[in-house]
């Protein structure tokens, strides 16, 4: 009888170890979903009318602890090897929107974002979204 109790105790410990470790490992290595609905539009901030800004926002992701927003200002092509993205949000950025300031007129900016969970696991990138910054003060002058 004592041997049966010992075997049951070992099986119980083994089962609980396997069950709980499975869930811990599954959660540690499961990748969060990529943020969707990346949208942006051009706007000039009233405080700096000579500077151009782009407001970028995306949908929240369940289980995401923070987001990593990246930008490229090269001509965009999904197959382009020259498309270089650079992170523009600070570390551990938790908001689902960002204002990218001090941009150049007549330039093209492409954004993508990915979620990061508490374990540091990154999601895939969202689809890229591009925006062109137009000249702030286009004026016509009459020539005589």
mmCIF file of N, CA and C in Angstrom:
data_model
loop_
_atom_site.group_PDB
_atom_site.id
_atom_site.type_symbol
_atom_site.label_atom_id
_atom_site.label_comp_id
_atom_site.label_asym_id
_atom_site.label_seq_id
_atom_site.Cartn_x
_atom_site.Cartn_y
_atom_site.Cartn_z
ATOM 1 N N UNK A 1 0.811 -1.186 0.000
ATOM 2 C CA UNK A 1 0.000 0.000 0.000
ATOM 3 C C UNK A 1 0.867 1.268 0.000
ATOM 4 N N UNK A 2 1.914 1.221 0.812
ATOM 5 C CA UNK A 2 2.805 2.378 0.895
ATOM 6 C C UNK A 2 3.463 2.652 -0.466
ATOM 7 N N UNK A 3 3.803 1.578 -1.147
ATOM 8 C CA UNK A 3 4.422 1.739 -2.458
ATOM 9 C C UNK A 3 3.439 2.371 -3.451
ATOM 10 N N UNK A 4 2.186 1.997 -3.393
ATOM 11 C CA UNK A 4 1.156 2.569 -4.253
ATOM 12 C C UNK A 4 0.980 4.063 -3.973
ATOM 13 N N UNK A 5 1.027 4.448 -2.711
ATOM 14 C CA UNK A 5 0.914 5.863 -2.340
ATOM 15 C C UNK A 5 2.106 6.636 -2.887
ATOM 16 N N UNK A 6 3.302 6.080 -2.788
ATOM 17 C CA UNK A 6 4.496 6.736 -3.327
ATOM 18 C C UNK A 6 4.406 6.898 -4.849
ATOM 19 N N UNK A 7 3.933 5.864 -5.515
ATOM 20 C CA UNK A 7 3.794 5.932 -6.970
ATOM 21 C C UNK A 7 2.772 6.998 -7.355
ATOM 22 N N UNK A 8 1.652 7.035 -6.645
ATOM 23 C CA UNK A 8 0.637 8.050 -6.924
ATOM 24 C C UNK A 8 1.171 9.459 -6.655
ATOM 25 N N UNK A 9 1.951 9.615 -5.608
ATOM 26 C CA UNK A 9 2.536 10.928 -5.298
ATOM 27 C C UNK A 9 3.495 11.359 -6.406
ATOM 28 N N UNK A 10 4.310 10.435 -6.875
ATOM 29 C CA UNK A 10 5.247 10.744 -7.956
ATOM 30 C C UNK A 10 4.477 11.094 -9.230
ATOM 31 N N UNK A 11 3.433 10.330 -9.541
ATOM 32 C CA UNK A 11 2.627 10.615 -10.725
ATOM 33 C C UNK A 11 1.939 11.978 -10.622
ATOM 34 N N UNK A 12 1.461 12.310 -9.438
ATOM 35 C CA UNK A 12 0.822 13.605 -9.234
ATOM 36 C C UNK A 12 1.816 14.746 -9.440
ATOM 37 N N UNK A 13 3.010 14.606 -8.884
ATOM 38 C CA UNK A 13 4.047 15.628 -9.063
ATOM 39 C C UNK A 13 4.435 15.723 -10.535
ATOM 40 N N UNK A 14 4.608 14.592 -11.184
ATOM 41 C CA UNK A 14 4.974 14.575 -12.595
ATOM 42 C C UNK A 14 3.886 15.216 -13.454
ATOM 43 N N UNK A 15 2.638 14.862 -13.186
ATOM 44 C CA UNK A 15 1.533 15.440 -13.944
ATOM 45 C C UNK A 15 1.466 16.952 -13.756
ATOM 46 N N UNK A 16 1.553 17.415 -12.519
ATOM 47 C CA UNK A 16 1.465 18.859 -12.276
ATOM 48 C C UNK A 16 2.652 19.582 -12.906
ATOM 49 N N UNK A 17 3.831 18.979 -12.860
ATOM 50 C CA UNK A 17 5.010 19.581 -13.479
ATOM 51 C C UNK A 17 4.814 19.711 -14.987
ATOM 52 N N UNK A 18 4.374 18.630 -15.619
ATOM 53 C CA UNK A 18 4.170 18.654 -17.066
ATOM 54 C C UNK A 18 3.053 19.610 -17.462
ATOM 55 N N UNK A 19 1.952 19.585 -16.734
ATOM 56 C CA UNK A 19 0.814 20.425 -17.071
ATOM 57 C C UNK A 19 1.154 21.905 -16.937
ATOM 58 N N UNK A 20 1.702 22.295 -15.797
ATOM 59 C CA UNK A 20 1.990 23.712 -15.575
ATOM 60 C C UNK A 20 3.152 24.188 -16.443
ATOM 61 N N UNK A 21 4.171 23.388 -16.607
ATOM 62 C CA UNK A 21 5.284 23.793 -17.461
ATOM 63 C C UNK A 21 4.852 23.907 -18.917
ATOM 64 N N UNK A 22 3.944 23.035 -19.340
ATOM 65 C CA UNK A 22 3.443 23.135 -20.706
ATOM 66 C C UNK A 22 2.795 24.495 -20.935
ATOM 67 N N UNK A 23 1.939 24.918 -20.013
ATOM 68 C CA UNK A 23 1.261 26.206 -20.174
ATOM 69 C C UNK A 23 2.230 27.372 -20.065
ATOM 70 N N UNK A 24 3.211 27.268 -19.190
ATOM 71 C CA UNK A 24 4.210 28.328 -19.073
ATOM 72 C C UNK A 24 5.017 28.421 -20.363
ATOM 73 N N UNK A 25 5.453 27.286 -20.881
ATOM 74 C CA UNK A 25 6.229 27.286 -22.123
ATOM 75 C C UNK A 25 5.388 27.734 -23.312
ATOM 76 N N UNK A 26 4.139 27.281 -23.352
ATOM 77 C CA UNK A 26 3.276 27.672 -24.465
ATOM 78 C C UNK A 26 3.076 29.182 -24.465
ATOM 79 N N UNK A 27 2.841 29.764 -23.304
ATOM 80 C CA UNK A 27 2.655 31.212 -23.228
ATOM 81 C C UNK A 27 3.954 31.958 -23.490
ATOM 82 N N UNK A 28 5.076 31.383 -23.091
ATOM 83 C CA UNK A 28 6.361 32.056 -23.279
ATOM 84 C C UNK A 28 6.759 32.104 -24.747
ATOM 85 N N UNK A 29 6.370 31.093 -25.509
ATOM 86 C CA UNK A 29 6.805 31.035 -26.898
ATOM 87 C C UNK A 29 5.698 31.313 -27.902
ATOM 88 N N UNK A 30 4.501 31.629 -27.426
ATOM 89 C CA UNK A 30 3.458 31.974 -28.382
ATOM 90 C C UNK A 30 3.652 33.420 -28.807
ATOM 91 N N UNK A 31 3.536 33.635 -30.075
ATOM 92 C CA UNK A 31 3.807 34.951 -30.648
ATOM 93 C C UNK A 31 2.524 35.776 -30.644
ATOM 94 N N UNK A 32 2.587 37.037 -30.173
ATOM 95 C CA UNK A 32 1.387 37.868 -30.244
ATOM 96 C C UNK A 32 1.026 38.154 -31.696
ATOM 97 N N UNK A 33 -0.235 38.494 -31.907
ATOM 98 C CA UNK A 33 -0.671 38.817 -33.263
ATOM 99 C C UNK A 33 -0.068 40.137 -33.711
ATOM 100 N N UNK A 34 0.050 40.293 -35.006
ATOM 101 C CA UNK A 34 0.527 41.570 -35.549
ATOM 102 C C UNK A 34 -0.577 42.608 -35.413
ATOM 103 N N UNK A 35 -0.221 43.845 -35.054
ATOM 104 C CA UNK A 35 -1.240 44.896 -35.016
ATOM 105 C C UNK A 35 -1.842 45.087 -36.401
ATOM 106 N N UNK A 36 -3.110 45.407 -36.430
ATOM 107 C CA UNK A 36 -3.770 45.628 -37.718
ATOM 108 C C UNK A 36 -4.267 47.065 -37.784
ATOM 109 N N UNK A 37 -4.872 47.387 -38.884
ATOM 110 C CA UNK A 37 -5.474 48.711 -39.092
ATOM 111 C C UNK A 37 -4.480 49.837 -38.864
ATOM 112 N N UNK A 38 -3.282 49.687 -39.398
ATOM 113 C CA UNK A 38 -2.300 50.770 -39.319
ATOM 114 C C UNK A 38 -2.782 51.886 -40.239
ATOM 115 N N UNK A 39 -3.065 53.021 -39.663
ATOM 116 C CA UNK A 39 -3.536 54.153 -40.457
ATOM 117 C C UNK A 39 -2.701 55.372 -40.127
ATOM 118 N N UNK A 40 -2.648 56.278 -41.034
ATOM 119 C CA UNK A 40 -1.907 57.510 -40.775
ATOM 120 C C UNK A 40 -2.441 58.600 -41.682
ATOM 121 N N UNK A 41 -2.227 59.808 -41.284
ATOM 122 C CA UNK A 41 -2.551 60.935 -42.136
ATOM 123 C C UNK A 41 -1.613 62.076 -41.814
ATOM 124 N N UNK A 42 -1.475 62.969 -42.776
ATOM 125 C CA UNK A 42 -0.547 64.087 -42.629
ATOM 126 C C UNK A 42 -1.277 65.222 -41.935
ATOM 127 N N UNK A 43 -0.601 65.864 -41.015
ATOM 128 C CA UNK A 43 -1.154 67.071 -40.423
ATOM 129 C C UNK A 43 -0.019 67.946 -39.925
ATOM 130 N N UNK A 44 -0.231 69.207 -39.917
ATOM 131 C CA UNK A 44 0.747 70.144 -39.375
ATOM 132 C C UNK A 44 0.330 70.478 -37.952
ATOM 133 N N UNK A 45 1.249 70.425 -37.044
ATOM 134 C CA UNK A 45 0.933 70.787 -35.667
ATOM 135 C C UNK A 45 0.808 72.300 -35.565
ATOM 136 N N UNK A 46 -0.219 72.811 -34.889
ATOM 137 C CA UNK A 46 -0.414 74.250 -34.815
ATOM 138 C C UNK A 46 0.749 74.987 -34.154
ATOM 139 N N UNK A 47 1.462 74.339 -33.243
ATOM 140 C CA UNK A 47 2.562 75.003 -32.557
ATOM 141 C C UNK A 47 3.753 75.233 -33.471
ATOM 142 N N UNK A 48 3.886 74.415 -34.495
ATOM 143 C CA UNK A 48 5.018 74.516 -35.413
ATOM 144 C C UNK A 48 4.512 74.434 -36.846
ATOM 145 N N UNK A 49 3.884 75.498 -37.358
ATOM 146 C CA UNK A 49 3.303 75.400 -38.694
ATOM 147 C C UNK A 49 4.337 75.154 -39.787
ATOM 148 N N UNK A 50 5.595 75.488 -39.556
ATOM 149 C CA UNK A 50 6.617 75.260 -40.573
ATOM 150 C C UNK A 50 7.113 73.812 -40.562
ATOM 151 N N UNK A 51 6.784 73.052 -39.543
ATOM 152 C CA UNK A 51 7.227 71.653 -39.445
ATOM 153 C C UNK A 51 6.087 70.734 -39.869
ATOM 154 N N UNK A 52 6.428 69.611 -40.436
ATOM 155 C CA UNK A 52 5.420 68.641 -40.875
ATOM 156 C C UNK A 52 5.428 67.458 -39.926
ATOM 157 N N UNK A 53 4.235 66.915 -39.682
ATOM 158 C CA UNK A 53 4.081 65.781 -38.778
ATOM 159 C C UNK A 53 3.141 64.765 -39.401
ATOM 160 N N UNK A 54 3.341 63.511 -39.044
ATOM 161 C CA UNK A 54 2.432 62.445 -39.453
ATOM 162 C C UNK A 54 1.938 61.766 -38.189
ATOM 163 N N UNK A 55 0.637 61.637 -38.095
ATOM 164 C CA UNK A 55 0.015 60.937 -36.973
ATOM 165 C C UNK A 55 -0.219 59.499 -37.411
ATOM 166 N N UNK A 56 0.312 58.545 -36.676
ATOM 167 C CA UNK A 56 0.193 57.125 -37.004
ATOM 168 C C UNK A 56 -0.540 56.441 -35.863
ATOM 169 N N UNK A 57 -1.517 55.611 -36.187
ATOM 170 C CA UNK A 57 -2.196 54.848 -35.139
ATOM 171 C C UNK A 57 -2.441 53.428 -35.625
ATOM 172 N N UNK A 58 -2.642 52.521 -34.671
ATOM 173 C CA UNK A 58 -2.858 51.118 -34.994
ATOM 174 C C UNK A 58 -3.752 50.516 -33.923
ATOM 175 N N UNK A 59 -4.270 49.325 -34.202
ATOM 176 C CA UNK A 59 -5.166 48.659 -33.261
ATOM 177 C C UNK A 59 -4.364 48.007 -32.142
ATOM 178 N N UNK A 60 -4.965 47.964 -30.967
ATOM 179 C CA UNK A 60 -4.337 47.301 -29.823
ATOM 180 C C UNK A 60 -4.334 45.789 -30.052
ATOM 181 N N UNK A 61 -3.364 45.112 -29.476
ATOM 182 C CA UNK A 61 -3.238 43.663 -29.592
ATOM 183 C C UNK A 61 -3.377 43.055 -28.206
ATOM 184 N N UNK A 62 -4.260 42.077 -28.063
ATOM 185 C CA UNK A 62 -4.422 41.397 -26.778
ATOM 186 C C UNK A 62 -3.115 40.718 -26.393
ATOM 187 N N UNK A 63 -2.675 40.926 -25.172
ATOM 188 C CA UNK A 63 -1.445 40.311 -24.689
ATOM 189 C C UNK A 63 -0.189 41.103 -24.995
ATOM 190 N N UNK A 64 -0.325 42.212 -25.707
ATOM 191 C CA UNK A 64 0.857 43.029 -26.023
ATOM 192 C C UNK A 64 1.218 43.890 -24.822
ATOM 193 N N UNK A 65 2.501 43.938 -24.510
ATOM 194 C CA UNK A 65 2.980 44.794 -23.427
ATOM 195 C C UNK A 65 3.441 46.136 -23.964
ATOM 196 N N UNK A 66 3.974 46.147 -25.174
ATOM 197 C CA UNK A 66 4.387 47.393 -25.817
ATOM 198 C C UNK A 66 4.473 47.176 -27.317
ATOM 199 N N UNK A 67 4.761 48.269 -28.029
ATOM 200 C CA UNK A 67 4.792 48.248 -29.492
ATOM 201 C C UNK A 67 6.102 48.830 -30.001
ATOM 202 N N UNK A 68 6.497 48.376 -31.166
ATOM 203 C CA UNK A 68 7.711 48.848 -31.821
ATOM 204 C C UNK A 68 7.310 49.391 -33.192
ATOM 205 N N UNK A 69 7.284 50.725 -33.329
ATOM 206 C CA UNK A 69 6.926 51.376 -34.589
ATOM 207 C C UNK A 69 8.201 51.706 -35.349
ATOM 208 N N UNK A 70 8.230 51.356 -36.632
ATOM 209 C CA UNK A 70 9.395 51.625 -37.472
ATOM 210 C C UNK A 70 8.978 52.436 -38.688
ATOM 211 N N UNK A 71 9.928 53.194 -39.215
ATOM 212 C CA UNK A 71 9.670 54.057 -40.365
ATOM 213 C C UNK A 71 10.801 53.919 -41.381
ATOM 214 N N UNK A 72 10.428 54.020 -42.647
ATOM 215 C CA UNK A 72 11.390 54.097 -43.741
ATOM 216 C C UNK A 72 10.987 55.287 -44.597
ATOM 217 N N UNK A 73 11.943 56.088 -45.005
ATOM 218 C CA UNK A 73 11.584 57.191 -45.897
ATOM 219 C C UNK A 73 12.180 56.994 -47.288
ATOM 220 N N UNK A 74 12.374 55.742 -47.650
ATOM 221 C CA UNK A 74 12.809 55.401 -48.998
ATOM 222 C C UNK A 74 11.580 55.086 -49.841
ATOM 223 N N UNK A 75 11.680 55.207 -51.162
ATOM 224 C CA UNK A 75 10.545 54.808 -52.002
ATOM 225 C C UNK A 75 10.149 53.378 -51.676
ATOM 226 N N UNK A 76 8.874 53.166 -51.502
ATOM 227 C CA UNK A 76 8.403 51.885 -50.978
ATOM 228 C C UNK A 76 8.102 50.880 -52.077
ATOM 229 N N UNK A 77 8.633 49.692 -51.877
ATOM 230 C CA UNK A 77 8.283 48.546 -52.697
ATOM 231 C C UNK A 77 8.361 47.334 -51.788
ATOM 232 N N UNK A 78 7.358 46.491 -51.821
ATOM 233 C CA UNK A 78 7.356 45.344 -50.918
ATOM 234 C C UNK A 78 8.510 44.394 -51.195
ATOM 235 N N UNK A 79 9.037 44.395 -52.414
ATOM 236 C CA UNK A 79 10.137 43.497 -52.758
ATOM 237 C C UNK A 79 11.490 44.195 -52.769
ATOM 238 N N UNK A 80 11.526 45.438 -52.333
ATOM 239 C CA UNK A 80 12.761 46.211 -52.423
ATOM 240 C C UNK A 80 13.745 45.840 -51.320
ATOM 241 N N UNK A 81 14.972 45.435 -51.683
ATOM 242 C CA UNK A 81 15.974 45.141 -50.659
ATOM 243 C C UNK A 81 16.537 46.413 -50.028
ATOM 244 N N UNK A 82 16.253 47.573 -50.627
ATOM 245 C CA UNK A 82 16.795 48.828 -50.100
ATOM 246 C C UNK A 82 15.866 49.486 -49.091
ATOM 247 N N UNK A 83 14.720 48.885 -48.830
ATOM 248 C CA UNK A 83 13.765 49.476 -47.901
ATOM 249 C C UNK A 83 14.267 49.278 -46.470
ATOM 250 N N UNK A 84 14.861 50.316 -45.893
ATOM 251 C CA UNK A 84 15.462 50.230 -44.564
ATOM 252 C C UNK A 84 14.517 50.867 -43.554
ATOM 253 N N UNK A 85 14.069 50.079 -42.590
ATOM 254 C CA UNK A 85 13.195 50.587 -41.534
ATOM 255 C C UNK A 85 14.016 50.852 -40.283
ATOM 256 N N UNK A 86 13.672 51.940 -39.589
ATOM 257 C CA UNK A 86 14.358 52.335 -38.361
ATOM 258 C C UNK A 86 13.301 52.530 -37.281
ATOM 259 N N UNK A 87 13.566 52.018 -36.079
ATOM 260 C CA UNK A 87 12.644 52.207 -34.966
ATOM 261 C C UNK A 87 12.556 53.674 -34.579
ATOM 262 N N UNK A 88 11.329 54.173 -34.378
ATOM 263 C CA UNK A 88 11.163 55.588 -34.034
ATOM 264 C C UNK A 88 10.480 55.794 -32.689
ATOM 265 N N UNK A 89 9.928 54.750 -32.094
ATOM 266 C CA UNK A 89 9.304 54.904 -30.776
ATOM 267 C C UNK A 89 10.316 54.561 -29.690
ATOM 268 N N UNK A 90 10.164 55.175 -28.509
ATOM 269 C CA UNK A 90 11.073 54.834 -27.410
ATOM 270 C C UNK A 90 10.845 53.399 -26.938
ATOM 271 N N UNK A 91 11.781 52.881 -26.173
ATOM 272 C CA UNK A 91 11.659 51.518 -25.634
ATOM 273 C C UNK A 91 10.399 51.413 -24.780
ATOM 274 N N UNK A 92 9.770 50.250 -24.823
ATOM 275 C CA UNK A 92 8.575 49.954 -24.026
ATOM 276 C C UNK A 92 7.441 50.947 -24.277
ATOM 277 N N UNK A 93 7.217 51.304 -25.517
ATOM 278 C CA UNK A 93 6.169 52.256 -25.906
ATOM 279 C C UNK A 93 4.820 51.550 -25.860
ATOM 280 N N UNK A 94 3.910 52.005 -25.000
ATOM 281 C CA UNK A 94 2.655 51.289 -24.765
ATOM 282 C C UNK A 94 1.446 51.871 -25.495
ATOM 283 N N UNK A 95 1.546 53.071 -26.021
ATOM 284 C CA UNK A 95 0.401 53.696 -26.699
ATOM 285 C C UNK A 95 0.166 53.051 -28.064
ATOM 286 N N UNK A 96 -1.016 53.276 -28.622
ATOM 287 C CA UNK A 96 -1.340 52.751 -29.950
ATOM 288 C C UNK A 96 -1.414 53.872 -30.985
ATOM 289 N N UNK A 97 -0.700 54.943 -30.733
ATOM 290 C CA UNK A 97 -0.569 56.017 -31.716
ATOM 291 C C UNK A 97 0.748 56.738 -31.467
ATOM 292 N N UNK A 98 1.190 57.464 -32.485
ATOM 293 C CA UNK A 98 2.471 58.167 -32.384
ATOM 294 C C UNK A 98 2.457 59.341 -33.354
ATOM 295 N N UNK A 99 3.031 60.462 -32.940
ATOM 296 C CA UNK A 99 3.183 61.609 -33.828
ATOM 297 C C UNK A 99 4.648 61.693 -34.226
ATOM 298 N N UNK A 100 4.900 61.519 -35.518
ATOM 299 C CA UNK A 100 6.257 61.582 -36.058
ATOM 300 C C UNK A 100 6.480 63.015 -36.528
ATOM 301 N N UNK A 101 7.361 63.744 -35.868
ATOM 302 C CA UNK A 101 7.563 65.176 -36.098
ATOM 303 C C UNK A 101 8.790 65.475 -36.952
ATOM 304 N N UNK A 102 8.880 66.739 -37.359
ATOM 305 C CA UNK A 102 10.043 67.299 -38.059
ATOM 306 C C UNK A 102 10.375 66.549 -39.345
ATOM 307 N N UNK A 103 9.371 66.288 -40.144
ATOM 308 C CA UNK A 103 9.562 65.550 -41.387
ATOM 309 C C UNK A 103 9.819 66.506 -42.543
ATOM 310 N N UNK A 104 10.447 66.008 -43.566
ATOM 311 C CA UNK A 104 10.780 66.820 -44.740
ATOM 312 C C UNK A 104 9.609 66.865 -45.708
ATOM 313 N N UNK A 105 9.386 68.044 -46.297
ATOM 314 C CA UNK A 105 8.374 68.167 -47.342
ATOM 315 C C UNK A 105 8.802 67.351 -48.559
ATOM 316 N N UNK A 106 7.813 66.989 -49.356
ATOM 317 C CA UNK A 106 8.042 66.231 -50.594
ATOM 318 C C UNK A 106 8.807 64.938 -50.343
ATOM 319 N N UNK A 107 8.464 64.259 -49.287
ATOM 320 C CA UNK A 107 9.118 62.994 -48.966
ATOM 321 C C UNK A 107 8.049 61.953 -48.678
ATOM 322 N N UNK A 108 8.420 60.713 -48.801
ATOM 323 C CA UNK A 108 7.532 59.576 -48.619
ATOM 324 C C UNK A 108 7.969 58.836 -47.371
ATOM 325 N N UNK A 109 7.020 58.546 -46.455
ATOM 326 C CA UNK A 109 7.320 57.830 -45.218
ATOM 327 C C UNK A 109 6.458 56.578 -45.153
ATOM 328 N N UNK A 110 7.087 55.456 -44.842
ATOM 329 C CA UNK A 110 6.398 54.171 -44.769
ATOM 330 C C UNK A 110 6.546 53.653 -43.345
ATOM 331 N N UNK A 111 5.431 53.192 -42.752
ATOM 332 C CA UNK A 111 5.419 52.747 -41.359
ATOM 333 C C UNK A 111 4.999 51.292 -41.259
ATOM 334 N N UNK A 112 5.536 50.634 -40.250
ATOM 335 C CA UNK A 112 5.087 49.296 -39.869
ATOM 336 C C UNK A 112 5.248 49.199 -38.354
ATOM 337 N N UNK A 113 4.454 48.334 -37.740
ATOM 338 C CA UNK A 113 4.478 48.213 -36.284
ATOM 339 C C UNK A 113 4.372 46.740 -35.921
ATOM 340 N N UNK A 114 4.930 46.395 -34.777
ATOM 341 C CA UNK A 114 4.767 45.031 -34.265
ATOM 342 C C UNK A 114 4.582 45.100 -32.760
ATOM 343 N N UNK A 115 3.887 44.105 -32.237
ATOM 344 C CA UNK A 115 3.620 44.023 -30.806
ATOM 345 C C UNK A 115 4.706 43.191 -30.134
ATOM 346 N N UNK A 116 4.922 43.465 -28.851
ATOM 347 C CA UNK A 116 5.879 42.708 -28.046
ATOM 348 C C UNK A 116 5.166 42.317 -26.759
ATOM 349 N N UNK A 117 5.246 41.034 -26.386
ATOM 350 C CA UNK A 117 4.592 40.624 -25.145
ATOM 351 C C UNK A 117 5.545 40.746 -23.959
ATOM 352 N N UNK A 118 5.055 40.401 -22.767
ATOM 353 C CA UNK A 118 5.834 40.564 -21.534
ATOM 354 C C UNK A 118 7.108 39.730 -21.526
ATOM 355 N N UNK A 119 7.147 38.661 -22.320
ATOM 356 C CA UNK A 119 8.333 37.809 -22.383
ATOM 357 C C UNK A 119 9.332 38.278 -23.439
ATOM 358 N N UNK A 120 9.027 39.387 -24.110
ATOM 359 C CA UNK A 120 9.921 39.899 -25.144
ATOM 360 C C UNK A 120 9.747 39.230 -26.491
ATOM 361 N N UNK A 121 8.641 38.508 -26.681
ATOM 362 C CA UNK A 121 8.379 37.841 -27.954
ATOM 363 C C UNK A 121 7.693 38.837 -28.891
ATOM 364 N N UNK A 122 8.257 39.012 -30.092
ATOM 365 C CA UNK A 122 7.739 39.961 -31.073
ATOM 366 C C UNK A 122 6.719 39.293 -31.983
ATOM 367 N N UNK A 123 5.694 40.041 -32.360
ATOM 368 C CA UNK A 123 4.752 39.565 -33.372
ATOM 369 C C UNK A 123 5.369 39.791 -34.754
ATOM 370 N N UNK A 124 4.689 39.314 -35.775
ATOM 371 C CA UNK A 124 5.062 39.695 -37.132
ATOM 372 C C UNK A 124 4.756 41.181 -37.300
ATOM 373 N N UNK A 125 5.329 41.794 -38.326
ATOM 374 C CA UNK A 125 5.034 43.194 -38.601
ATOM 375 C C UNK A 125 3.638 43.333 -39.198
ATOM 376 N N UNK A 126 3.034 44.471 -38.943
ATOM 377 C CA UNK A 126 1.774 44.805 -39.603
ATOM 378 C C UNK A 126 2.068 45.067 -41.080
ATOM 379 N N UNK A 127 1.041 45.108 -41.906
ATOM 380 C CA UNK A 127 1.275 45.556 -43.279
ATOM 381 C C UNK A 127 1.818 46.984 -43.258
ATOM 382 N N UNK A 128 2.725 47.282 -44.163
ATOM 383 C CA UNK A 128 3.314 48.622 -44.222
ATOM 384 C C UNK A 128 2.299 49.610 -44.786
ATOM 385 N N UNK A 129 2.397 50.850 -44.317
ATOM 386 C CA UNK A 129 1.483 51.906 -44.756
ATOM 387 C C UNK A 129 2.295 53.150 -45.055
ATOM 388 N N UNK A 130 2.162 53.691 -46.255
ATOM 389 C CA UNK A 130 2.957 54.841 -46.661
ATOM 390 C C UNK A 130 2.154 56.123 -46.743
ATOM 391 N N UNK A 131 2.826 57.227 -46.454
ATOM 392 C CA UNK A 131 2.219 58.555 -46.499
ATOM 393 C C UNK A 131 3.223 59.513 -47.118
ATOM 394 N N UNK A 132 2.747 60.394 -47.998
ATOM 395 C CA UNK A 132 3.608 61.426 -48.578
ATOM 396 C C UNK A 132 3.384 62.735 -47.833
ATOM 397 N N UNK A 133 4.462 63.444 -47.553
ATOM 398 C CA UNK A 133 4.370 64.762 -46.929
ATOM 399 C C UNK A 133 4.445 65.794 -48.049
ATOM 400 N N UNK A 134 3.410 66.598 -48.152
ATOM 401 C CA UNK A 134 3.315 67.627 -49.197
ATOM 402 C C UNK A 134 3.928 68.933 -48.698
ATOM 403 N N UNK A 135 4.263 69.837 -49.609
ATOM 404 C CA UNK A 135 4.807 71.129 -49.182
ATOM 405 C C UNK A 135 3.829 71.877 -48.285
ATOM 406 N N UNK A 136 4.353 72.513 -47.242
ATOM 407 C CA UNK A 136 3.505 73.210 -46.280
ATOM 408 C C UNK A 136 2.954 74.514 -46.837
ATOM 409 N N UNK A 137 3.739 75.261 -47.569
ATOM 410 C CA UNK A 137 3.299 76.578 -48.013
ATOM 411 C C UNK A 137 3.441 76.760 -49.502
ATOM 412 N N UNK A 138 2.614 76.095 -50.278
ATOM 413 C CA UNK A 138 2.665 76.233 -51.730
ATOM 414 C C UNK A 138 1.979 77.543 -52.112
ATOM 415 N N UNK A 139 2.689 78.445 -52.800
ATOM 416 C CA UNK A 139 2.137 79.746 -53.174
ATOM 417 C C UNK A 139 2.359 79.994 -54.661
ATOM 418 N N UNK A 140 1.431 80.727 -55.218
ATOM 419 C CA UNK A 140 1.547 81.147 -56.610
ATOM 420 C C UNK A 140 1.940 82.609 -56.634
ATOM 421 N N UNK A 141 2.883 82.934 -57.470
ATOM 422 C CA UNK A 141 3.254 84.336 -57.647
ATOM 423 C C UNK A 141 3.015 84.710 -59.103
ATOM 424 N N UNK A 142 2.448 85.868 -59.263
ATOM 425 C CA UNK A 142 2.191 86.336 -60.615
ATOM 426 C C UNK A 142 3.484 86.887 -61.203
ATOM 427 N N UNK A 143 3.811 86.479 -62.400
ATOM 428 C CA UNK A 143 5.041 86.929 -63.049
ATOM 429 C C UNK A 143 4.658 87.881 -64.170
ATOM 430 N N UNK A 144 5.256 89.073 -64.202
ATOM 431 C CA UNK A 144 4.973 90.072 -65.252
ATOM 432 C C UNK A 144 6.003 90.010 -66.322
#
